[in-house]
């Protein structure tokens, strides 16, 4: 998309009925490193590719966060904006449990976050949050859920989805395989997530226990993060099975990116 | 319907009075720290005046894997206090990536109680847990947050019956001959049970059953002791 005279203010509509500032915010999400999510009827897995601004020197940006025992977030885009939404979601979950003595339902939390995001698309004094979320969760009554939220305040529910840079290859992989997810076991789901992530790394970048992380939540399964050493056995399995899995699309090109701000 | 007796009615016989925000729901609590364990207990009778609401109401609330709080006084303030503490603990875990230490919980409770200095929680608390050094510790509180580590703590309507007994048998106060053996879990548990059966005999608000939490490095186990229902 190119600059035009209707994109300066969040509060200005273009003649085509678009809010360009909101769309630009969505671009920030596309520049962030990938986040993938998939679910079975009992478990939801989110995988993320962590970026590090200076390969050898710096740490890797955290992209997965626990919101409550039954809900997790994965972020793509401006990590600092992501932290604000994470903090807000945690408070919402705590307050709901205090008031109603029951865990907040995933959809209700997603709605609250989305409504918050929408507010900043209709105030001239604010800007949209430059972050997209993948929200995993489990409700006793309704089972597993996987949602995506956008800076616009829109949200969607998915069986499997990927967002961020080079995520199309992950989405294509999911489209080919999602029918087997419903009955899949924990290990299978995690391997699918890692395989999907592999396609998003781009040239010359390997998926390692340093730059990948997995979160899992579900029925009788409190939120758990799988990182670093704990991830090794799964990555090793990935190598073994490499020959047997469905082939992936080649990674796409992408524009220059401000690596520090966008994770 | 239970007979409601307001403080006004009970003494002067009049029907109208100011709204009284506090009520004592009765009951007794107890906590004993050991070298690498701590026991916390509370009876399960809930009363007002001369009536019993229920024989099965817990005074014990688990805060972390190695810390519990046991509260005597007004049950509504107690459960609100526990809910608020739990929310604070969850918040802490999100921010720090680990559970709050027993010592930190101890300080936090004091601050929370003092925060209500001018409309206090009508609660008499004992925080019992394993501290950062792996040793058992019990903190005793008044209603507005004054607290200290105690060798043995009892609260509630049976406090005056139990505390002196345990001062003598656990802390060995006023003994001519202090035994050299340190307190072990079996003896502590036995003293807890005897304390409640004795208090239950004389204190009308204590009885029905006792809920006992036994905390060690391995975790928290719960036991129930039946008491007389009179």
CSV table of C-alpha atoms in Angstrom, one decimal:
chain,number,residue,atom,x,y,z
A,1,UNK,CA,0.0,0.0,0.0
A,2,UNK,CA,1.2,3.5,-0.8
A,3,UNK,CA,0.9,6.8,1.1
A,4,UNK,CA,-2.2,8.9,0.4
A,5,UNK,CA,-3.9,12.0,1.8
A,6,UNK,CA,-6.2,10.1,4.0
A,7,UNK,CA,-3.7,8.2,6.1
A,8,UNK,CA,-2.4,10.7,8.6
A,9,UNK,CA,-5.2,10.5,11.2
A,10,UNK,CA,-6.7,7.4,12.7
A,11,UNK,CA,-10.0,9.3,12.6
A,12,UNK,CA,-10.0,10.0,8.9
A,13,UNK,CA,-11.9,7.7,6.6
A,14,UNK,CA,-10.6,7.2,3.0
A,15,UNK,CA,-13.1,7.7,0.2
A,16,UNK,CA,-12.9,3.9,-0.3
A,17,UNK,CA,-14.2,3.4,3.2
A,18,UNK,CA,-10.9,2.4,4.8
A,19,UNK,CA,-9.0,3.5,7.9
A,20,UNK,CA,-5.4,3.4,6.7
A,21,UNK,CA,-3.8,3.8,10.1
A,22,UNK,CA,-5.5,0.6,11.2
A,23,UNK,CA,-4.2,-1.2,8.1
A,24,UNK,CA,-0.7,0.1,8.7
A,25,UNK,CA,-0.9,-1.2,12.3
A,26,UNK,CA,-1.8,-4.6,10.8
A,27,UNK,CA,1.4,-4.3,8.7
A,28,UNK,CA,3.4,-4.2,11.9
A,29,UNK,CA,1.9,-7.5,12.9
A,30,UNK,CA,2.9,-9.0,9.5
A,31,UNK,CA,6.5,-7.9,10.1
A,32,UNK,CA,6.7,-9.6,13.5
A,33,UNK,CA,8.3,-13.0,13.7
A,34,UNK,CA,5.9,-15.9,13.3
A,35,UNK,CA,3.5,-17.3,15.8
A,36,UNK,CA,1.5,-20.5,15.0
A,37,UNK,CA,-1.4,-22.1,16.8
A,38,UNK,CA,-3.4,-25.4,16.5
A,39,UNK,CA,-5.7,-27.4,18.6
A,40,UNK,CA,-7.2,-30.8,19.2
A,41,UNK,CA,-10.4,-31.5,21.1
A,42,UNK,CA,-8.4,-31.5,24.3
A,43,UNK,CA,-5.3,-29.5,23.9
A,44,UNK,CA,-4.2,-26.2,22.3
A,45,UNK,CA,-0.6,-25.6,21.3
A,46,UNK,CA,1.0,-22.2,20.3
A,47,UNK,CA,4.5,-22.1,18.9
A,48,UNK,CA,6.6,-19.0,18.3
A,49,UNK,CA,9.8,-18.1,16.6
A,50,UNK,CA,11.8,-15.8,18.8
A,51,UNK,CA,13.9,-13.1,17.3
A,52,UNK,CA,17.2,-11.8,18.6
A,53,UNK,CA,18.4,-8.3,17.5
A,54,UNK,CA,22.0,-9.3,17.6
A,55,UNK,CA,22.4,-13.0,16.9
A,56,UNK,CA,25.2,-13.9,19.2
A,57,UNK,CA,25.1,-11.1,21.7
A,58,UNK,CA,21.5,-10.6,22.7
A,59,UNK,CA,18.7,-12.6,24.3
A,60,UNK,CA,15.7,-13.7,22.3
A,61,UNK,CA,12.4,-11.8,22.6
A,62,UNK,CA,9.7,-13.7,24.6
A,63,UNK,CA,6.5,-14.1,22.6
A,64,UNK,CA,4.5,-16.5,24.8
A,65,UNK,CA,2.8,-15.5,28.0
A,66,UNK,CA,0.6,-17.2,30.6
A,67,UNK,CA,-2.6,-15.3,31.3
A,68,UNK,CA,-4.2,-17.8,33.6
A,69,UNK,CA,-4.0,-21.5,34.3
A,70,UNK,CA,-6.3,-22.1,31.3
A,71,UNK,CA,-5.3,-19.3,28.9
A,72,UNK,CA,-2.2,-18.4,27.0
A,73,UNK,CA,-1.2,-15.7,24.6
A,74,UNK,CA,1.3,-15.6,21.7
A,75,UNK,CA,2.2,-12.2,20.2
A,76,UNK,CA,3.4,-11.0,16.8
A,77,UNK,CA,4.3,-7.3,16.2
A,78,UNK,CA,5.3,-4.7,18.6
A,79,UNK,CA,6.4,-6.6,21.7
A,80,UNK,CA,5.9,-3.7,24.0
A,81,UNK,CA,2.3,-3.2,22.9
A,82,UNK,CA,1.9,-7.0,23.4
A,83,UNK,CA,3.1,-6.7,27.0
A,84,UNK,CA,0.4,-4.0,27.7
A,85,UNK,CA,-2.3,-6.3,26.4
A,86,UNK,CA,-0.9,-9.3,28.3
A,87,UNK,CA,-0.9,-7.3,31.5
A,88,UNK,CA,-4.4,-6.1,30.9
A,89,UNK,CA,-5.6,-9.7,30.2
A,90,UNK,CA,-4.0,-11.0,33.3
A,91,UNK,CA,-5.8,-8.4,35.4
A,92,UNK,CA,-9.1,-9.2,33.7
A,93,UNK,CA,-8.7,-12.9,34.4
A,94,UNK,CA,-7.9,-12.3,38.1
A,95,UNK,CA,-10.8,-9.9,38.5
A,96,UNK,CA,-13.2,-12.2,36.9
A,97,UNK,CA,-12.1,-15.1,39.1
A,98,UNK,CA,-12.5,-12.8,42.2
A,99,UNK,CA,-16.0,-11.7,41.3
A,100,UNK,CA,-17.5,-14.9,39.9
A,101,UNK,CA,-15.3,-17.6,41.6
A,102,UNK,CA,-14.8,-19.2,38.2
A,103,UNK,CA,-12.1,-18.9,35.5
A,104,UNK,CA,-13.0,-16.4,32.8
A,105,UNK,CA,-14.2,-18.0,29.6
A,106,UNK,CA,-11.8,-17.7,26.7
A,107,UNK,CA,-14.3,-16.0,24.4
A,108,UNK,CA,-15.2,-13.4,27.0
A,109,UNK,CA,-11.5,-12.5,27.5
A,110,UNK,CA,-10.9,-12.2,23.8
A,111,UNK,CA,-13.9,-9.9,23.5
A,112,UNK,CA,-12.6,-7.7,26.3
A,113,UNK,CA,-9.2,-7.4,24.6
A,114,UNK,CA,-10.8,-6.8,21.2
A,115,UNK,CA,-13.1,-4.1,22.6
A,116,UNK,CA,-10.0,-2.4,24.2
A,117,UNK,CA,-8.2,-2.6,20.8
A,118,UNK,CA,-11.2,-1.0,19.0
A,119,UNK,CA,-11.2,2.0,21.3
A,120,UNK,CA,-7.8,3.1,20.0
A,121,UNK,CA,-9.1,3.0,16.4
A,122,UNK,CA,-11.7,5.7,17.2
A,123,UNK,CA,-9.8,8.2,19.3
A,124,UNK,CA,-7.6,10.9,17.7
A,125,UNK,CA,-5.4,11.0,20.8
A,126,UNK,CA,-4.5,7.3,20.6
A,127,UNK,CA,-3.0,4.9,18.1
A,128,UNK,CA,-3.9,1.2,17.4
A,129,UNK,CA,-1.9,-1.5,19.2
A,130,UNK,CA,0.7,-2.8,16.8
A,131,UNK,CA,0.3,-6.4,17.8
A,132,UNK,CA,-1.6,-9.4,16.8
A,133,UNK,CA,-2.4,-12.1,19.3
A,134,UNK,CA,-3.0,-15.8,19.2
A,135,UNK,CA,-5.0,-16.8,22.2
A,136,UNK,CA,-5.2,-20.4,23.4
A,137,UNK,CA,-7.5,-21.6,26.1
A,138,UNK,CA,-9.7,-24.3,27.6
A,139,UNK,CA,-13.2,-23.9,29.1
A,140,UNK,CA,-14.9,-26.7,31.0
A,141,UNK,CA,-18.2,-26.1,29.2
A,142,UNK,CA,-17.1,-25.4,25.7
A,143,UNK,CA,-13.7,-27.2,25.3
A,144,UNK,CA,-10.6,-26.0,23.5
A,145,UNK,CA,-10.4,-22.6,21.8
A,146,UNK,CA,-7.9,-20.8,19.5
A,147,UNK,CA,-8.5,-17.2,18.7
A,148,UNK,CA,-6.7,-14.5,16.7
A,149,UNK,CA,-7.0,-10.8,17.5
A,150,UNK,CA,-6.0,-7.8,15.3
A,151,UNK,CA,-5.2,-4.2,16.0
A,152,UNK,CA,-8.5,-3.3,14.4
A,153,UNK,CA,-10.4,-5.0,17.2
A,154,UNK,CA,-11.6,-7.9,15.0
A,155,UNK,CA,-11.2,-11.4,16.3
A,156,UNK,CA,-11.6,-14.8,14.7
A,157,UNK,CA,-11.7,-18.4,16.0
A,158,UNK,CA,-9.6,-21.0,14.3
A,159,UNK,CA,-8.8,-24.7,14.3
A,160,UNK,CA,-5.2,-23.7,13.3
A,161,UNK,CA,-3.7,-20.4,12.2
A,162,UNK,CA,-0.3,-18.6,11.8
A,163,UNK,CA,0.5,-14.9,11.9
A,164,UNK,CA,3.6,-12.8,11.4
A,165,UNK,CA,6.5,-12.9,8.9
A,166,UNK,CA,6.5,-15.8,6.4
A,167,UNK,CA,3.5,-17.2,8.1
A,168,UNK,CA,1.8,-18.2,4.8
A,169,UNK,CA,3.9,-21.3,4.6
A,170,UNK,CA,2.7,-22.3,8.0
A,171,UNK,CA,-0.9,-21.6,7.1
A,172,UNK,CA,-0.6,-23.7,4.0
A,173,UNK,CA,0.9,-26.6,6.0
A,174,UNK,CA,-2.0,-26.4,8.4
A,175,UNK,CA,-4.5,-26.3,5.5
A,176,UNK,CA,-3.1,-29.6,4.3
A,177,UNK,CA,-3.0,-31.3,7.7
A,178,UNK,CA,-5.7,-29.8,9.9
A,179,UNK,CA,-8.2,-32.7,9.6
A,180,UNK,CA,-5.9,-34.9,11.6
A,181,UNK,CA,-5.6,-32.4,14.5
A,182,UNK,CA,-8.9,-33.1,16.3
A,183,UNK,CA,-7.9,-36.5,17.6
A,184,UNK,CA,-4.1,-35.9,17.7
A,185,UNK,CA,-2.1,-36.4,20.9
A,186,UNK,CA,0.1,-33.9,22.6
A,187,UNK,CA,3.4,-34.9,21.0
A,188,UNK,CA,1.9,-34.9,17.5
A,189,UNK,CA,0.4,-31.4,18.0
A,190,UNK,CA,3.7,-30.1,19.2
A,191,UNK,CA,5.6,-31.6,16.2
A,192,UNK,CA,3.0,-30.1,13.9
A,193,UNK,CA,3.6,-26.7,15.5
A,194,UNK,CA,7.4,-27.0,15.1
A,195,UNK,CA,7.1,-28.2,11.6
A,196,UNK,CA,4.9,-25.2,10.8
A,197,UNK,CA,7.4,-22.9,12.5
A,198,UNK,CA,10.3,-24.4,10.5
A,199,UNK,CA,8.9,-22.9,7.3
A,200,UNK,CA,8.8,-19.4,8.7
A,201,UNK,CA,12.4,-19.1,9.6
A,202,UNK,CA,13.6,-17.9,6.3
A,203,UNK,CA,16.9,-18.7,4.6
A,204,UNK,CA,20.0,-19.7,6.6
A,205,UNK,CA,18.1,-19.7,9.9
A,206,UNK,CA,17.7,-23.0,11.7
A,207,UNK,CA,15.0,-23.8,14.2
A,208,UNK,CA,16.7,-24.4,17.5
A,209,UNK,CA,15.8,-24.7,21.2
A,210,UNK,CA,17.1,-21.1,21.5
A,211,UNK,CA,14.8,-19.5,19.0
A,212,UNK,CA,11.7,-21.7,19.3
A,213,UNK,CA,9.2,-22.0,22.1
A,214,UNK,CA,6.0,-23.8,22.6
A,215,UNK,CA,3.1,-23.3,25.0
A,216,UNK,CA,0.4,-25.9,25.8
A,217,UNK,CA,-2.9,-25.7,27.6
A,218,UNK,CA,-6.0,-27.9,27.7
A,219,UNK,CA,-8.3,-30.3,29.5
A,220,UNK,CA,-6.6,-31.3,32.8
A,221,UNK,CA,-3.6,-29.5,31.6
A,222,UNK,CA,-2.6,-26.2,33.2
A,223,UNK,CA,-0.7,-23.7,31.1
A,224,UNK,CA,2.8,-25.0,30.5
A,225,UNK,CA,5.7,-23.4,28.6
A,226,UNK,CA,8.2,-25.7,26.8
A,227,UNK,CA,11.5,-24.0,26.1
A,228,UNK,CA,15.2,-24.5,25.8
A,229,UNK,CA,16.3,-28.0,27.0
A,230,UNK,CA,12.7,-29.2,27.3
A,231,UNK,CA,12.2,-28.5,23.6
A,232,UNK,CA,15.3,-30.6,22.5
A,233,UNK,CA,13.6,-34.0,22.4
A,234,UNK,CA,10.8,-32.6,20.2
A,235,UNK,CA,13.3,-31.0,17.8
A,236,UNK,CA,15.2,-34.2,17.7
A,237,UNK,CA,12.0,-36.1,16.8
A,238,UNK,CA,11.4,-33.6,14.0
A,239,UNK,CA,14.7,-34.5,12.4
A,240,UNK,CA,13.9,-38.2,12.5
A,241,UNK,CA,10.5,-37.7,11.0
A,242,UNK,CA,11.6,-35.1,8.4
A,243,UNK,CA,11.3,-37.6,5.5
A,244,UNK,CA,7.8,-38.8,6.4
A,245,UNK,CA,6.0,-35.4,6.7
A,246,UNK,CA,4.1,-33.4,4.1
A,247,UNK,CA,6.3,-31.1,2.1
A,248,UNK,CA,6.0,-27.4,2.8
A,249,UNK,CA,5.9,-24.4,0.5
A,250,UNK,CA,9.1,-22.5,0.1
A,251,UNK,CA,9.4,-19.4,2.3
A,252,UNK,CA,8.3,-16.1,0.8
A,253,UNK,CA,10.2,-12.8,0.3
A,254,UNK,CA,9.6,-10.0,2.7
A,255,UNK,CA,10.3,-6.2,3.1
A,256,UNK,CA,13.0,-4.6,5.2
A,257,UNK,CA,12.1,-4.6,8.8
A,258,UNK,CA,13.0,-2.7,12.0
A,259,UNK,CA,14.3,-5.8,13.9
A,260,UNK,CA,14.5,-4.2,17.3
A,261,UNK,CA,11.0,-2.8,17.6
A,262,UNK,CA,9.2,-5.6,15.9
A,263,UNK,CA,9.5,-9.1,17.3
B,1,UNK,CA,-35.4,-19.6,60.6
B,2,UNK,CA,-32.7,-18.9,63.2
B,3,UNK,CA,-33.5,-16.5,66.0
B,4,UNK,CA,-31.6,-13.3,65.3
B,5,UNK,CA,-30.4,-11.6,68.4
B,6,UNK,CA,-28.8,-8.2,67.8
B,7,UNK,CA,-26.3,-6.9,70.4
B,8,UNK,CA,-29.0,-4.3,71.3
B,9,UNK,CA,-31.7,-6.9,71.9
B,10,UNK,CA,-29.5,-9.2,73.9
B,11,UNK,CA,-28.6,-6.5,76.5
B,12,UNK,CA,-31.3,-3.9,76.6
B,13,UNK,CA,-34.3,-5.7,74.9
B,14,UNK,CA,-35.0,-2.9,72.4
B,15,UNK,CA,-35.8,-3.8,68.7
B,16,UNK,CA,-34.1,-1.0,66.8
B,17,UNK,CA,-30.5,-0.2,66.6
B,18,UNK,CA,-27.6,1.0,64.5
B,19,UNK,CA,-26.3,-1.3,61.8
B,20,UNK,CA,-23.5,-3.4,63.4
B,21,UNK,CA,-21.0,-4.4,60.7
B,22,UNK,CA,-19.2,-7.0,62.7
B,23,UNK,CA,-20.2,-10.4,64.0
B,24,UNK,CA,-18.1,-13.2,65.5
B,25,UNK,CA,-18.7,-16.5,63.8
B,26,UNK,CA,-16.8,-18.4,66.5
B,27,UNK,CA,-14.3,-21.2,66.2
B,28,UNK,CA,-10.7,-21.8,67.1
B,29,UNK,CA,-7.5,-22.0,65.1
B,30,UNK,CA,-4.0,-23.3,65.9
B,31,UNK,CA,-0.6,-23.5,64.2
B,32,UNK,CA,2.7,-25.1,65.3
B,33,UNK,CA,6.0,-24.8,63.5
B,34,UNK,CA,8.6,-27.5,63.5
B,35,UNK,CA,12.2,-27.8,62.2
B,36,UNK,CA,11.1,-28.9,58.7
B,37,UNK,CA,7.3,-29.0,59.0
B,38,UNK,CA,4.4,-26.9,60.2
B,39,UNK,CA,0.9,-27.9,61.2
B,40,UNK,CA,-2.1,-25.6,60.9
B,41,UNK,CA,-5.6,-26.4,62.0
B,42,UNK,CA,-9.0,-24.9,62.5
B,43,UNK,CA,-12.3,-26.3,63.7
B,44,UNK,CA,-15.2,-26.4,61.2
B,45,UNK,CA,-18.1,-25.0,63.2
B,46,UNK,CA,-19.7,-21.8,62.0
B,47,UNK,CA,-22.0,-20.0,64.5
B,48,UNK,CA,-23.7,-16.7,65.4
B,49,UNK,CA,-24.9,-16.1,68.9
B,50,UNK,CA,-26.3,-19.4,70.2
B,51,UNK,CA,-27.0,-20.8,66.7
B,52,UNK,CA,-25.0,-23.0,64.4
B,53,UNK,CA,-25.0,-22.1,60.7
B,54,UNK,CA,-23.1,-25.2,59.7
B,55,UNK,CA,-20.8,-27.9,61.1
B,56,UNK,CA,-18.7,-28.0,58.0
B,57,UNK,CA,-17.1,-24.6,57.2
B,58,UNK,CA,-13.3,-24.5,56.5
B,59,UNK,CA,-11.1,-21.9,58.1
B,60,UNK,CA,-8.0,-23.1,56.3
B,61,UNK,CA,-7.0,-21.6,53.0
B,62,UNK,CA,-4.1,-22.7,50.9
B,63,UNK,CA,-2.0,-19.9,49.5
B,64,UNK,CA,1.0,-21.7,47.9
B,65,UNK,CA,2.5,-25.2,47.7
B,66,UNK,CA,4.1,-24.6,51.1
B,67,UNK,CA,2.0,-22.0,52.9
B,68,UNK,CA,-1.5,-21.9,54.3
B,69,UNK,CA,-3.5,-19.3,56.2
B,70,UNK,CA,-6.0,-20.2,59.0
B,71,UNK,CA,-8.4,-17.5,60.1
B,72,UNK,CA,-10.8,-17.0,63.1
B,73,UNK,CA,-13.3,-14.2,63.5
B,74,UNK,CA,-15.9,-13.1,61.0
B,75,UNK,CA,-16.3,-15.5,58.2
B,76,UNK,CA,-17.3,-13.0,55.5
B,77,UNK,CA,-14.2,-10.8,56.2
B,78,UNK,CA,-12.1,-14.0,56.3
B,79,UNK,CA,-13.2,-15.3,52.9
B,80,UNK,CA,-12.9,-11.8,51.3
B,81,UNK,CA,-9.4,-11.5,52.8
B,82,UNK,CA,-8.5,-14.9,51.4
B,83,UNK,CA,-9.8,-14.1,47.9
B,84,UNK,CA,-7.9,-10.8,47.9
B,85,UNK,CA,-4.7,-12.5,49.0
B,86,UNK,CA,-5.1,-15.2,46.3
B,87,UNK,CA,-5.5,-12.5,43.6
B,88,UNK,CA,-2.4,-10.8,44.9
B,89,UNK,CA,-0.5,-14.1,44.8
B,90,UNK,CA,-1.5,-14.8,41.2
B,91,UNK,CA,-0.4,-11.3,40.2
B,92,UNK,CA,2.9,-11.9,41.9
B,93,UNK,CA,3.5,-15.2,40.1
B,94,UNK,CA,2.8,-13.5,36.7
B,95,UNK,CA,5.2,-10.7,37.5
B,96,UNK,CA,8.0,-12.7,39.1
B,97,UNK,CA,7.7,-16.2,37.5
B,98,UNK,CA,7.6,-17.9,40.9
B,99,UNK,CA,5.5,-18.3,44.0
B,100,UNK,CA,5.7,-15.9,46.9
B,101,UNK,CA,7.8,-16.9,49.8
B,102,UNK,CA,6.2,-17.5,53.1
B,103,UNK,CA,8.0,-14.5,54.6
B,104,UNK,CA,6.8,-12.2,51.8
B,105,UNK,CA,3.3,-13.5,52.3
B,106,UNK,CA,3.7,-12.7,56.0
B,107,UNK,CA,4.6,-9.1,55.3
B,108,UNK,CA,2.0,-8.7,52.6
B,109,UNK,CA,-0.8,-9.7,54.9
B,110,UNK,CA,0.3,-7.3,57.5
B,111,UNK,CA,0.2,-4.5,55.0
B,112,UNK,CA,-3.2,-5.6,53.7
B,113,UNK,CA,-4.6,-5.6,57.2
B,114,UNK,CA,-3.2,-2.2,58.1
B,115,UNK,CA,-4.5,-0.8,54.9
B,116,UNK,CA,-7.9,-1.3,56.5
B,117,UNK,CA,-6.8,0.3,59.8
B,118,UNK,CA,-9.9,2.4,60.0
B,119,UNK,CA,-12.5,-0.3,59.1
B,120,UNK,CA,-10.6,-3.5,59.9
B,121,UNK,CA,-11.1,-7.0,58.7
B,122,UNK,CA,-12.5,-8.7,61.7
B,123,UNK,CA,-10.1,-11.5,61.3
B,124,UNK,CA,-7.5,-13.2,63.6
B,125,UNK,CA,-4.9,-14.8,61.3
B,126,UNK,CA,-2.2,-17.4,61.5
B,127,UNK,CA,0.1,-17.8,58.5
B,128,UNK,CA,1.8,-21.1,58.5
B,129,UNK,CA,4.4,-22.3,56.0
B,130,UNK,CA,7.9,-23.5,55.1
B,131,UNK,CA,10.3,-20.5,54.8
B,132,UNK,CA,13.1,-19.9,52.3
B,133,UNK,CA,15.5,-21.8,54.5
B,134,UNK,CA,13.3,-24.9,54.6
B,135,UNK,CA,12.2,-24.4,58.2
B,136,UNK,CA,8.6,-24.3,59.5
B,137,UNK,CA,7.4,-20.9,60.5
B,138,UNK,CA,4.1,-19.4,62.0
B,139,UNK,CA,3.2,-15.8,62.0
B,140,UNK,CA,0.4,-14.6,64.3
B,141,UNK,CA,-1.6,-11.4,63.6
B,142,UNK,CA,-4.0,-9.1,65.3
B,143,UNK,CA,-6.9,-7.5,63.3
B,144,UNK,CA,-4.9,-4.6,62.1
B,145,UNK,CA,-1.8,-6.3,61.0
B,146,UNK,CA,0.6,-6.3,64.0
B,147,UNK,CA,2.5,-9.6,63.5
B,148,UNK,CA,5.4,-11.6,64.6
B,149,UNK,CA,6.9,-15.1,64.3
B,150,UNK,CA,5.6,-17.3,67.1
B,151,UNK,CA,6.7,-20.6,68.6
B,152,UNK,CA,3.1,-21.6,68.8
B,153,UNK,CA,-0.1,-19.8,67.9
B,154,UNK,CA,-3.8,-20.1,68.8
B,155,UNK,CA,-6.6,-17.8,67.8
B,156,UNK,CA,-10.4,-17.5,68.2
B,157,UNK,CA,-12.9,-18.4,70.9
B,158,UNK,CA,-10.8,-21.2,72.2
B,159,UNK,CA,-7.5,-19.3,72.2
B,160,UNK,CA,-7.4,-18.7,75.9
B,161,UNK,CA,-7.9,-22.4,76.6
B,162,UNK,CA,-5.2,-23.7,74.1
B,163,UNK,CA,-2.5,-21.1,74.1
B,164,UNK,CA,-1.3,-21.6,77.7
B,165,UNK,CA,-1.3,-25.3,77.3
B,166,UNK,CA,0.8,-25.2,74.2
B,167,UNK,CA,3.2,-22.5,75.6
B,168,UNK,CA,4.0,-25.2,78.2
B,169,UNK,CA,4.0,-28.3,76.0
B,170,UNK,CA,5.5,-27.0,72.8
B,171,UNK,CA,7.6,-24.0,73.8
B,172,UNK,CA,8.4,-25.6,77.2
B,173,UNK,CA,7.7,-22.4,79.1
B,174,UNK,CA,7.8,-22.6,82.9
B,175,UNK,CA,9.3,-26.0,82.8
B,176,UNK,CA,11.9,-26.9,85.5
B,177,UNK,CA,13.3,-29.6,83.1
B,178,UNK,CA,13.2,-28.7,79.4
B,179,UNK,CA,13.4,-31.9,77.3
B,180,UNK,CA,16.4,-31.9,74.9
B,181,UNK,CA,14.5,-33.6,72.1
B,182,UNK,CA,13.3,-31.2,69.4
B,183,UNK,CA,9.6,-31.2,68.5
B,184,UNK,CA,8.7,-33.9,66.0
B,185,UNK,CA,5.7,-34.1,63.7
B,186,UNK,CA,3.9,-36.9,65.6
B,187,UNK,CA,4.1,-35.2,68.9
B,188,UNK,CA,2.9,-31.9,67.4
B,189,UNK,CA,0.0,-33.6,65.7
B,190,UNK,CA,-1.0,-35.3,68.9
B,191,UNK,CA,-0.9,-32.0,70.8
B,192,UNK,CA,-3.1,-30.4,68.1
B,193,UNK,CA,-5.7,-33.1,68.5
B,194,UNK,CA,-5.7,-33.0,72.3
B,195,UNK,CA,-5.9,-29.2,72.2
B,196,UNK,CA,-9.1,-29.2,70.1
B,197,UNK,CA,-10.8,-32.0,72.0
B,198,UNK,CA,-10.1,-30.1,75.2
B,199,UNK,CA,-11.2,-26.8,73.9
B,200,UNK,CA,-14.3,-28.4,72.4
B,201,UNK,CA,-15.3,-29.5,75.9
B,202,UNK,CA,-15.4,-26.1,77.4
B,203,UNK,CA,-15.9,-23.6,74.6
B,204,UNK,CA,-19.4,-23.8,73.1
B,205,UNK,CA,-18.3,-22.3,69.8
B,206,UNK,CA,-15.7,-25.0,69.1
B,207,UNK,CA,-16.6,-28.5,68.0
B,208,UNK,CA,-18.0,-30.7,65.1
B,209,UNK,CA,-14.7,-31.4,63.4
B,210,UNK,CA,-11.1,-30.1,62.9
B,211,UNK,CA,-9.4,-29.6,59.6
B,212,UNK,CA,-5.6,-30.1,59.9
B,213,UNK,CA,-3.1,-29.1,57.3
B,214,UNK,CA,0.3,-30.8,57.6
B,215,UNK,CA,3.0,-29.0,55.6
B,216,UNK,CA,6.4,-30.4,54.7
B,217,UNK,CA,8.9,-29.9,51.9
B,218,UNK,CA,7.0,-32.6,50.0
B,219,UNK,CA,3.7,-30.6,50.1
B,220,UNK,CA,0.5,-30.2,52.0
B,221,UNK,CA,-1.6,-33.1,53.4
B,222,UNK,CA,-5.0,-32.7,55.0
B,223,UNK,CA,-6.5,-34.7,57.8
B,224,UNK,CA,-9.9,-34.5,59.6
B,225,UNK,CA,-10.5,-35.1,63.3
B,226,UNK,CA,-14.1,-35.6,64.5
B,227,UNK,CA,-15.2,-33.6,67.5
B,228,UNK,CA,-18.3,-33.7,69.7
B,229,UNK,CA,-21.3,-32.0,68.2
B,230,UNK,CA,-22.7,-30.6,71.4
